[in-house]
Amino acid sequence: MSDQSLVENHNAPKKLVVGWFSFTCCEGCLILLTELLNENLDNWKKLIEFRHLKALKTKNQIEGLDVAFVEGAISSPDQEAELLKIRANAKHLVAVGSCACTGRPSATRNDLLNAELNYKVLWYFKQFKYNDKVKKIADLVKVDAQVPGCPMIASEFIKAVESYLKLYKLI
Ligand code: SF4
Protein backbone atom coordinates (compact mmCIF):
# COMPACT_ATOMS: atom_id res chain seq x y z
CA MET A 1 0.00 0.00 0.00
CA SER A 2 1.43 3.40 -0.96
CA ASP A 3 1.71 6.35 1.41
CA GLN A 4 -0.75 8.16 -0.81
CA SER A 5 -3.38 5.46 -0.41
CA LEU A 6 -2.87 5.52 3.37
CA VAL A 7 -3.57 9.25 3.33
CA GLU A 8 -6.63 8.66 1.18
CA ASN A 9 -7.93 5.97 3.52
CA HIS A 10 -7.34 8.19 6.53
CA ASN A 11 -9.26 11.01 4.92
CA ALA A 12 -12.05 8.81 3.56
CA PRO A 13 -15.40 10.01 4.84
CA LYS A 14 -17.13 7.84 7.41
CA LYS A 15 -19.78 5.55 6.00
CA LEU A 16 -22.65 3.90 7.80
CA VAL A 17 -21.52 0.30 8.32
CA VAL A 18 -24.48 -1.98 7.76
CA GLY A 19 -25.18 -5.70 7.91
CA TRP A 20 -28.20 -7.65 6.69
CA PHE A 21 -29.02 -10.99 8.31
CA SER A 22 -31.69 -13.57 7.44
CA PHE A 23 -33.17 -16.15 9.78
CA THR A 24 -36.28 -18.35 9.44
CA CYS A 25 -38.39 -16.73 6.72
CA CYS A 26 -38.98 -16.64 2.98
CA GLU A 27 -36.30 -13.94 2.49
CA GLY A 28 -38.91 -11.84 0.70
CA CYS A 29 -37.73 -8.73 2.54
CA LEU A 30 -34.22 -9.39 1.25
CA ILE A 31 -35.59 -9.66 -2.28
CA LEU A 32 -37.29 -6.31 -1.76
CA LEU A 33 -33.99 -4.83 -0.56
CA THR A 34 -32.31 -5.96 -3.79
CA GLU A 35 -35.15 -4.32 -5.73
CA LEU A 36 -34.59 -1.10 -3.77
CA LEU A 37 -30.91 -1.22 -4.73
CA ASN A 38 -31.94 -0.75 -8.38
CA GLU A 39 -33.01 2.77 -7.47
CA ASN A 40 -30.77 3.55 -4.51
CA LEU A 41 -27.43 1.79 -4.92
CA ASP A 42 -25.64 4.68 -6.64
CA ASN A 43 -26.52 7.01 -3.80
CA TRP A 44 -26.24 4.50 -0.94
CA LYS A 45 -22.80 3.23 -1.90
CA LYS A 46 -21.41 6.72 -1.31
CA LEU A 47 -22.86 6.70 2.19
CA ILE A 48 -23.14 3.05 3.24
CA GLU A 49 -20.71 0.17 3.55
CA PHE A 50 -22.60 -3.10 3.24
CA ARG A 51 -20.25 -5.14 5.42
CA HIS A 52 -22.50 -8.20 5.67
CA LEU A 53 -24.91 -8.95 2.84
CA LYS A 54 -24.57 -12.60 1.88
CA ALA A 55 -27.02 -12.36 -1.03
CA LEU A 56 -24.67 -10.02 -2.86
CA LYS A 57 -21.17 -10.62 -1.43
CA THR A 58 -18.93 -13.61 -0.80
CA LYS A 59 -16.71 -11.91 1.81
CA ASN A 60 -18.82 -10.85 4.76
CA GLN A 61 -17.86 -9.51 8.18
CA ILE A 62 -19.97 -9.12 11.27
CA GLU A 63 -17.60 -6.95 13.32
CA GLY A 64 -18.04 -3.22 13.89
CA LEU A 65 -21.55 -2.73 12.51
CA ASP A 66 -23.36 0.55 13.03
CA VAL A 67 -26.68 -1.02 12.11
CA ALA A 68 -27.73 -4.66 11.79
CA PHE A 69 -30.92 -5.24 9.81
CA VAL A 70 -32.43 -8.60 10.76
CA GLU A 71 -35.19 -10.40 8.86
CA GLY A 72 -36.83 -13.66 9.89
CA ALA A 73 -37.85 -15.30 13.14
CA ILE A 74 -35.67 -17.42 15.42
CA SER A 75 -36.34 -21.15 15.44
CA SER A 76 -33.24 -22.92 16.78
CA PRO A 77 -30.52 -22.60 19.44
CA ASP A 78 -27.94 -22.01 16.67
CA GLN A 79 -29.97 -19.07 15.40
CA GLU A 80 -30.31 -17.72 18.95
CA ALA A 81 -26.52 -17.81 19.36
CA GLU A 82 -25.98 -16.07 16.01
CA LEU A 83 -28.50 -13.37 16.88
CA LEU A 84 -26.73 -12.69 20.21
CA LYS A 85 -23.45 -12.40 18.29
CA ILE A 86 -25.00 -9.93 15.84
CA ARG A 87 -26.37 -7.87 18.74
CA ALA A 88 -22.94 -7.80 20.39
CA ASN A 89 -21.38 -6.49 17.17
CA ALA A 90 -23.96 -3.86 16.24
CA LYS A 91 -24.61 -0.44 17.77
CA HIS A 92 -28.21 -0.55 16.51
CA LEU A 93 -30.41 -3.49 15.55
CA VAL A 94 -33.48 -3.14 13.35
CA ALA A 95 -36.07 -5.91 13.05
CA VAL A 96 -37.18 -5.98 9.41
CA GLY A 97 -40.47 -7.46 8.26
CA SER A 98 -43.28 -9.14 10.07
CA CYS A 99 -41.34 -12.36 10.83
CA ALA A 100 -38.66 -10.44 12.72
CA CYS A 101 -41.07 -7.96 14.37
CA THR A 102 -43.84 -10.35 15.42
CA GLY A 103 -42.57 -13.86 14.64
CA ARG A 104 -45.28 -14.37 12.06
CA PRO A 105 -45.88 -15.82 9.55
CA SER A 106 -42.82 -17.97 10.36
CA ALA A 107 -44.14 -18.65 13.88
CA THR A 108 -47.46 -20.02 12.62
CA ARG A 109 -46.29 -23.50 13.56
CA ASN A 110 -46.46 -22.48 17.24
CA ASP A 111 -50.25 -22.80 16.93
CA LEU A 112 -50.34 -25.94 14.88
CA LEU A 113 -48.01 -28.34 16.65
CA ASN A 114 -48.29 -29.86 20.08
CA ALA A 115 -46.96 -32.75 22.11
CA GLU A 116 -48.76 -35.18 19.85
CA LEU A 117 -46.67 -34.36 16.81
CA ASN A 118 -46.56 -37.18 14.32
CA TYR A 119 -43.25 -38.97 13.93
CA LYS A 120 -42.37 -37.29 10.62
CA VAL A 121 -42.52 -33.80 12.13
CA LEU A 122 -40.59 -34.92 15.17
CA TRP A 123 -37.87 -36.19 12.84
CA TYR A 124 -37.49 -32.70 11.34
CA PHE A 125 -37.38 -31.10 14.78
CA LYS A 126 -34.53 -33.37 15.85
CA GLN A 127 -32.69 -33.35 12.53
CA PHE A 128 -32.53 -29.56 12.34
CA LYS A 129 -32.41 -29.00 16.11
CA TYR A 130 -35.44 -26.72 16.09
CA ASN A 131 -36.83 -25.05 19.20
CA ASP A 132 -40.32 -25.99 20.33
CA LYS A 133 -41.46 -22.44 19.63
CA VAL A 134 -40.47 -19.91 16.99
CA LYS A 135 -39.59 -16.52 18.52
CA LYS A 136 -39.56 -12.92 17.36
CA ILE A 137 -36.28 -11.02 17.54
CA ALA A 138 -37.33 -8.92 20.56
CA ASP A 139 -37.88 -12.11 22.58
CA LEU A 140 -34.11 -12.54 22.64
CA VAL A 141 -32.33 -9.22 22.15
CA LYS A 142 -32.92 -5.47 22.39
CA VAL A 143 -34.48 -4.12 19.20
CA ASP A 144 -33.88 -0.44 18.48
CA ALA A 145 -36.33 -0.03 15.60
CA GLN A 146 -38.81 -2.02 13.57
CA VAL A 147 -39.80 -2.00 9.90
CA PRO A 148 -43.23 -3.67 9.73
CA GLY A 149 -44.90 -5.40 6.80
CA CYS A 150 -44.84 -8.67 4.93
CA PRO A 151 -42.83 -8.00 2.97
CA MET A 152 -41.33 -5.00 4.75
CA ILE A 153 -42.89 -1.66 3.81
CA ALA A 154 -40.28 -0.25 1.45
CA SER A 155 -40.88 3.39 2.41
CA GLU A 156 -40.47 2.49 6.12
CA PHE A 157 -37.19 0.72 5.39
CA ILE A 158 -35.87 3.73 3.49
CA LYS A 159 -37.02 5.94 6.38
CA ALA A 160 -35.07 3.75 8.82
CA VAL A 161 -31.92 3.88 6.66
CA GLU A 162 -32.20 7.66 6.38
CA SER A 163 -32.75 8.07 10.12
CA TYR A 164 -29.40 6.33 10.80
CA LEU A 165 -27.66 8.32 8.06
CA LYS A 166 -28.93 11.45 9.81
CA LEU A 167 -27.93 10.14 13.24
CA TYR A 168 -24.37 9.71 11.97
CA LYS A 169 -24.55 13.10 10.20
CA LEU A 170 -23.98 11.54 6.79
CA ILE A 171 -26.92 13.35 5.19
S1 SF4 B 1 -41.88 -10.70 6.63
FE1 SF4 B 1 -42.93 -11.76 4.95
S2 SF4 B 1 -41.73 -11.26 3.12
FE2 SF4 B 1 -40.45 -10.75 4.90
S3 SF4 B 1 -39.23 -12.59 5.22
FE3 SF4 B 1 -41.07 -12.79 6.53
S4 SF4 B 1 -42.54 -13.96 5.29
FE4 SF4 B 1 -40.95 -13.20 3.91
PDB file of C-alpha atoms and ligand atoms in Angstrom:
ATOM      1  CA  MET A   1       0.000   0.000   0.000  1.00  0.00           C
ATOM      2  CA  SER A   2       1.431   3.402  -0.965  1.00  0.00           C
ATOM      3  CA  ASP A   3       1.714   6.346   1.409  1.00  0.00           C
ATOM      4  CA  GLN A   4      -0.750   8.157  -0.815  1.00  0.00           C
ATOM      5  CA  SER A   5      -3.382   5.460  -0.413  1.00  0.00           C
ATOM      6  CA  LEU A   6      -2.874   5.522   3.367  1.00  0.00           C
ATOM      7  CA  VAL A   7      -3.574   9.252   3.331  1.00  0.00           C
ATOM      8  CA  GLU A   8      -6.630   8.663   1.179  1.00  0.00           C
ATOM      9  CA  ASN A   9      -7.928   5.971   3.518  1.00  0.00           C
ATOM     10  CA  HIS A  10      -7.342   8.190   6.531  1.00  0.00           C
ATOM     11  CA  ASN A  11      -9.258  11.008   4.921  1.00  0.00           C
ATOM     12  CA  ALA A  12     -12.047   8.811   3.559  1.00  0.00           C
ATOM     13  CA  PRO A  13     -15.402  10.010   4.841  1.00  0.00           C
ATOM     14  CA  LYS A  14     -17.133   7.844   7.411  1.00  0.00           C
ATOM     15  CA  LYS A  15     -19.780   5.547   5.997  1.00  0.00           C
ATOM     16  CA  LEU A  16     -22.650   3.901   7.796  1.00  0.00           C
ATOM     17  CA  VAL A  17     -21.520   0.304   8.325  1.00  0.00           C
ATOM     18  CA  VAL A  18     -24.475  -1.982   7.764  1.00  0.00           C
ATOM     19  CA  GLY A  19     -25.182  -5.702   7.909  1.00  0.00           C
ATOM     20  CA  TRP A  20     -28.196  -7.650   6.689  1.00  0.00           C
ATOM     21  CA  PHE A  21     -29.018 -10.994   8.309  1.00  0.00           C
ATOM     22  CA  SER A  22     -31.685 -13.574   7.437  1.00  0.00           C
ATOM     23  CA  PHE A  23     -33.170 -16.154   9.783  1.00  0.00           C
ATOM     24  CA  THR A  24     -36.281 -18.347   9.436  1.00  0.00           C
ATOM     25  CA  CYS A  25     -38.393 -16.733   6.716  1.00  0.00           C
ATOM     26  CA  CYS A  26     -38.980 -16.644   2.976  1.00  0.00           C
ATOM     27  CA  GLU A  27     -36.303 -13.941   2.493  1.00  0.00           C
ATOM     28  CA  GLY A  28     -38.910 -11.845   0.704  1.00  0.00           C
ATOM     29  CA  CYS A  29     -37.731  -8.731   2.544  1.00  0.00           C
ATOM     30  CA  LEU A  30     -34.220  -9.391   1.247  1.00  0.00           C
ATOM     31  CA  ILE A  31     -35.587  -9.660  -2.284  1.00  0.00           C
ATOM     32  CA  LEU A  32     -37.288  -6.312  -1.761  1.00  0.00           C
ATOM     33  CA  LEU A  33     -33.992  -4.834  -0.558  1.00  0.00           C
ATOM     34  CA  THR A  34     -32.310  -5.964  -3.787  1.00  0.00           C
ATOM     35  CA  GLU A  35     -35.146  -4.322  -5.725  1.00  0.00           C
ATOM     36  CA  LEU A  36     -34.588  -1.103  -3.769  1.00  0.00           C
ATOM     37  CA  LEU A  37     -30.913  -1.222  -4.733  1.00  0.00           C
ATOM     38  CA  ASN A  38     -31.940  -0.750  -8.378  1.00  0.00           C
ATOM     39  CA  GLU A  39     -33.013   2.771  -7.465  1.00  0.00           C
ATOM     40  CA  ASN A  40     -30.773   3.550  -4.506  1.00  0.00           C
ATOM     41  CA  LEU A  41     -27.426   1.795  -4.919  1.00  0.00           C
ATOM     42  CA  ASP A  42     -25.636   4.678  -6.640  1.00  0.00           C
ATOM     43  CA  ASN A  43     -26.524   7.010  -3.800  1.00  0.00           C
ATOM     44  CA  TRP A  44     -26.240   4.498  -0.936  1.00  0.00           C
ATOM     45  CA  LYS A  45     -22.797   3.231  -1.899  1.00  0.00           C
ATOM     46  CA  LYS A  46     -21.409   6.724  -1.315  1.00  0.00           C
ATOM     47  CA  LEU A  47     -22.861   6.701   2.190  1.00  0.00           C
ATOM     48  CA  ILE A  48     -23.144   3.054   3.240  1.00  0.00           C
ATOM     49  CA  GLU A  49     -20.707   0.172   3.555  1.00  0.00           C
ATOM     50  CA  PHE A  50     -22.599  -3.102   3.239  1.00  0.00           C
ATOM     51  CA  ARG A  51     -20.248  -5.143   5.419  1.00  0.00           C
ATOM     52  CA  HIS A  52     -22.504  -8.200   5.673  1.00  0.00           C
ATOM     53  CA  LEU A  53     -24.909  -8.954   2.840  1.00  0.00           C
ATOM     54  CA  LYS A  54     -24.572 -12.597   1.878  1.00  0.00           C
ATOM     55  CA  ALA A  55     -27.022 -12.360  -1.027  1.00  0.00           C
ATOM     56  CA  LEU A  56     -24.668 -10.016  -2.859  1.00  0.00           C
ATOM     57  CA  LYS A  57     -21.169 -10.624  -1.430  1.00  0.00           C
ATOM     58  CA  THR A  58     -18.933 -13.608  -0.804  1.00  0.00           C
ATOM     59  CA  LYS A  59     -16.714 -11.913   1.810  1.00  0.00           C
ATOM     60  CA  ASN A  60     -18.819 -10.846   4.764  1.00  0.00           C
ATOM     61  CA  GLN A  61     -17.860  -9.514   8.177  1.00  0.00           C
ATOM     62  CA  ILE A  62     -19.970  -9.117  11.273  1.00  0.00           C
ATOM     63  CA  GLU A  63     -17.603  -6.946  13.317  1.00  0.00           C
ATOM     64  CA  GLY A  64     -18.041  -3.220  13.888  1.00  0.00           C
ATOM     65  CA  LEU A  65     -21.547  -2.726  12.507  1.00  0.00           C
ATOM     66  CA  ASP A  66     -23.358   0.555  13.033  1.00  0.00           C
ATOM     67  CA  VAL A  67     -26.684  -1.017  12.105  1.00  0.00           C
ATOM     68  CA  ALA A  68     -27.732  -4.657  11.785  1.00  0.00           C
ATOM     69  CA  PHE A  69     -30.922  -5.241   9.807  1.00  0.00           C
ATOM     70  CA  VAL A  70     -32.429  -8.602  10.758  1.00  0.00           C
ATOM     71  CA  GLU A  71     -35.189 -10.398   8.855  1.00  0.00           C
ATOM     72  CA  GLY A  72     -36.827 -13.656   9.894  1.00  0.00           C
ATOM     73  CA  ALA A  73     -37.853 -15.297  13.142  1.00  0.00           C
ATOM     74  CA  ILE A  74     -35.675 -17.424  15.418  1.00  0.00           C
ATOM     75  CA  SER A  75     -36.342 -21.153  15.440  1.00  0.00           C
ATOM     76  CA  SER A  76     -33.241 -22.924  16.776  1.00  0.00           C
ATOM     77  CA  PRO A  77     -30.518 -22.601  19.437  1.00  0.00           C
ATOM     78  CA  ASP A  78     -27.937 -22.010  16.672  1.00  0.00           C
ATOM     79  CA  GLN A  79     -29.967 -19.072  15.396  1.00  0.00           C
ATOM     80  CA  GLU A  80     -30.309 -17.720  18.946  1.00  0.00           C
ATOM     81  CA  ALA A  81     -26.520 -17.809  19.364  1.00  0.00           C
ATOM     82  CA  GLU A  82     -25.985 -16.073  16.011  1.00  0.00           C
ATOM     83  CA  LEU A  83     -28.500 -13.370  16.883  1.00  0.00           C
ATOM     84  CA  LEU A  84     -26.731 -12.693  20.206  1.00  0.00           C
ATOM     85  CA  LYS A  85     -23.450 -12.405  18.288  1.00  0.00           C
ATOM     86  CA  ILE A  86     -24.997  -9.929  15.837  1.00  0.00           C
ATOM     87  CA  ARG A  87     -26.374  -7.869  18.738  1.00  0.00           C
ATOM     88  CA  ALA A  88     -22.940  -7.798  20.389  1.00  0.00           C
ATOM     89  CA  ASN A  89     -21.375  -6.490  17.170  1.00  0.00           C
ATOM     90  CA  ALA A  90     -23.959  -3.859  16.237  1.00  0.00           C
ATOM     91  CA  LYS A  91     -24.606  -0.440  17.773  1.00  0.00           C
ATOM     92  CA  HIS A  92     -28.207  -0.548  16.509  1.00  0.00           C
ATOM     93  CA  LEU A  93     -30.410  -3.486  15.553  1.00  0.00           C
ATOM     94  CA  VAL A  94     -33.485  -3.139  13.351  1.00  0.00           C
ATOM     95  CA  ALA A  95     -36.071  -5.914  13.045  1.00  0.00           C
ATOM     96  CA  VAL A  96     -37.185  -5.981   9.410  1.00  0.00           C
ATOM     97  CA  GLY A  97     -40.473  -7.458   8.257  1.00  0.00           C
ATOM     98  CA  SER A  98     -43.283  -9.145  10.072  1.00  0.00           C
ATOM     99  CA  CYS A  99     -41.336 -12.360  10.831  1.00  0.00           C
ATOM    100  CA  ALA A 100     -38.658 -10.441  12.722  1.00  0.00           C
ATOM    101  CA  CYS A 101     -41.071  -7.956  14.375  1.00  0.00           C
ATOM    102  CA  THR A 102     -43.844 -10.354  15.419  1.00  0.00           C
ATOM    103  CA  GLY A 103     -42.571 -13.856  14.638  1.00  0.00           C
ATOM    104  CA  ARG A 104     -45.279 -14.372  12.062  1.00  0.00           C
ATOM    105  CA  PRO A 105     -45.881 -15.817   9.545  1.00  0.00           C
ATOM    106  CA  SER A 106     -42.817 -17.969  10.364  1.00  0.00           C
ATOM    107  CA  ALA A 107     -44.140 -18.651  13.880  1.00  0.00           C
ATOM    108  CA  THR A 108     -47.456 -20.021  12.621  1.00  0.00           C
ATOM    109  CA  ARG A 109     -46.293 -23.501  13.561  1.00  0.00           C
ATOM    110  CA  ASN A 110     -46.461 -22.476  17.235  1.00  0.00           C
ATOM    111  CA  ASP A 111     -50.254 -22.796  16.932  1.00  0.00           C
ATOM    112  CA  LEU A 112     -50.336 -25.943  14.883  1.00  0.00           C
ATOM    113  CA  LEU A 113     -48.011 -28.341  16.652  1.00  0.00           C
ATOM    114  CA  ASN A 114     -48.292 -29.862  20.080  1.00  0.00           C
ATOM    115  CA  ALA A 115     -46.957 -32.754  22.112  1.00  0.00           C
ATOM    116  CA  GLU A 116     -48.759 -35.175  19.848  1.00  0.00           C
ATOM    117  CA  LEU A 117     -46.669 -34.364  16.806  1.00  0.00           C
ATOM    118  CA  ASN A 118     -46.561 -37.181  14.324  1.00  0.00           C
ATOM    119  CA  TYR A 119     -43.246 -38.972  13.935  1.00  0.00           C
ATOM    120  CA  LYS A 120     -42.367 -37.286  10.624  1.00  0.00           C
ATOM    121  CA  VAL A 121     -42.522 -33.795  12.125  1.00  0.00           C
ATOM    122  CA  LEU A 122     -40.586 -34.917  15.171  1.00  0.00           C
ATOM    123  CA  TRP A 123     -37.870 -36.192  12.838  1.00  0.00           C
ATOM    124  CA  TYR A 124     -37.488 -32.699  11.336  1.00  0.00           C
ATOM    125  CA  PHE A 125     -37.383 -31.104  14.777  1.00  0.00           C
ATOM    126  CA  LYS A 126     -34.531 -33.371  15.854  1.00  0.00           C
ATOM    127  CA  GLN A 127     -32.686 -33.351  12.526  1.00  0.00           C
ATOM    128  CA  PHE A 128     -32.530 -29.555  12.337  1.00  0.00           C
ATOM    129  CA  LYS A 129     -32.408 -29.003  16.111  1.00  0.00           C
ATOM    130  CA  TYR A 130     -35.440 -26.723  16.087  1.00  0.00           C
ATOM    131  CA  ASN A 131     -36.825 -25.049  19.198  1.00  0.00           C
ATOM    132  CA  ASP A 132     -40.324 -25.992  20.330  1.00  0.00           C
ATOM    133  CA  LYS A 133     -41.458 -22.441  19.630  1.00  0.00           C
ATOM    134  CA  VAL A 134     -40.466 -19.912  16.990  1.00  0.00           C
ATOM    135  CA  LYS A 135     -39.593 -16.516  18.523  1.00  0.00           C
ATOM    136  CA  LYS A 136     -39.561 -12.925  17.361  1.00  0.00           C
ATOM    137  CA  ILE A 137     -36.284 -11.015  17.537  1.00  0.00           C
ATOM    138  CA  ALA A 138     -37.327  -8.918  20.558  1.00  0.00           C
ATOM    139  CA  ASP A 139     -37.881 -12.113  22.582  1.00  0.00           C
ATOM    140  CA  LEU A 140     -34.109 -12.541  22.638  1.00  0.00           C
ATOM    141  CA  VAL A 141     -32.329  -9.221  22.146  1.00  0.00           C
ATOM    142  CA  LYS A 142     -32.920  -5.472  22.392  1.00  0.00           C
ATOM    143  CA  VAL A 143     -34.484  -4.124  19.202  1.00  0.00           C
ATOM    144  CA  ASP A 144     -33.884  -0.440  18.475  1.00  0.00           C
ATOM    145  CA  ALA A 145     -36.335  -0.025  15.605  1.00  0.00           C
ATOM    146  CA  GLN A 146     -38.813  -2.016  13.575  1.00  0.00           C
ATOM    147  CA  VAL A 147     -39.796  -1.998   9.901  1.00  0.00           C
ATOM    148  CA  PRO A 148     -43.228  -3.670   9.727  1.00  0.00           C
ATOM    149  CA  GLY A 149     -44.902  -5.397   6.801  1.00  0.00           C
ATOM    150  CA  CYS A 150     -44.838  -8.673   4.935  1.00  0.00           C
ATOM    151  CA  PRO A 151     -42.831  -7.997   2.967  1.00  0.00           C
ATOM    152  CA  MET A 152     -41.334  -4.998   4.754  1.00  0.00           C
ATOM    153  CA  ILE A 153     -42.889  -1.660   3.814  1.00  0.00           C
ATOM    154  CA  ALA A 154     -40.276  -0.247   1.450  1.00  0.00           C
ATOM    155  CA  SER A 155     -40.881   3.387   2.407  1.00  0.00           C
ATOM    156  CA  GLU A 156     -40.473   2.487   6.124  1.00  0.00           C
ATOM    157  CA  PHE A 157     -37.187   0.721   5.394  1.00  0.00           C
ATOM    158  CA  ILE A 158     -35.874   3.729   3.494  1.00  0.00           C
ATOM    159  CA  LYS A 159     -37.021   5.939   6.376  1.00  0.00           C
ATOM    160  CA  ALA A 160     -35.070   3.750   8.819  1.00  0.00           C
ATOM    161  CA  VAL A 161     -31.922   3.875   6.658  1.00  0.00           C
ATOM    162  CA  GLU A 162     -32.198   7.657   6.382  1.00  0.00           C
ATOM    163  CA  SER A 163     -32.748   8.066  10.121  1.00  0.00           C
ATOM    164  CA  TYR A 164     -29.403   6.335  10.805  1.00  0.00           C
ATOM    165  CA  LEU A 165     -27.657   8.316   8.056  1.00  0.00           C
ATOM    166  CA  LYS A 166     -28.929  11.446   9.808  1.00  0.00           C
ATOM    167  CA  LEU A 167     -27.929  10.144  13.237  1.00  0.00           C
ATOM    168  CA  TYR A 168     -24.366   9.708  11.967  1.00  0.00           C
ATOM    169  CA  LYS A 169     -24.549  13.105  10.196  1.00  0.00           C
ATOM    170  CA  LEU A 170     -23.977  11.544   6.790  1.00  0.00           C
ATOM    171  CA  ILE A 171     -26.915  13.353   5.191  1.00  0.00           C
TER     172      ILE A 171
HETATM  173  S1  SF4 B   1     -41.884 -10.697   6.627  1.00  0.00           S
HETATM  174 FE1  SF4 B   1     -42.933 -11.762   4.948  1.00  0.00          FE
HETATM  175  S2  SF4 B   1     -41.729 -11.264   3.121  1.00  0.00           S
HETATM  176 FE2  SF4 B   1     -40.447 -10.751   4.901  1.00  0.00          FE
HETATM  177  S3  SF4 B   1     -39.229 -12.594   5.224  1.00  0.00           S
HETATM  178 FE3  SF4 B   1     -41.066 -12.786   6.532  1.00  0.00          FE
HETATM  179  S4  SF4 B   1     -42.537 -13.960   5.289  1.00  0.00           S
HETATM  180 FE4  SF4 B   1     -40.955 -13.205   3.905  1.00  0.00          FE
END
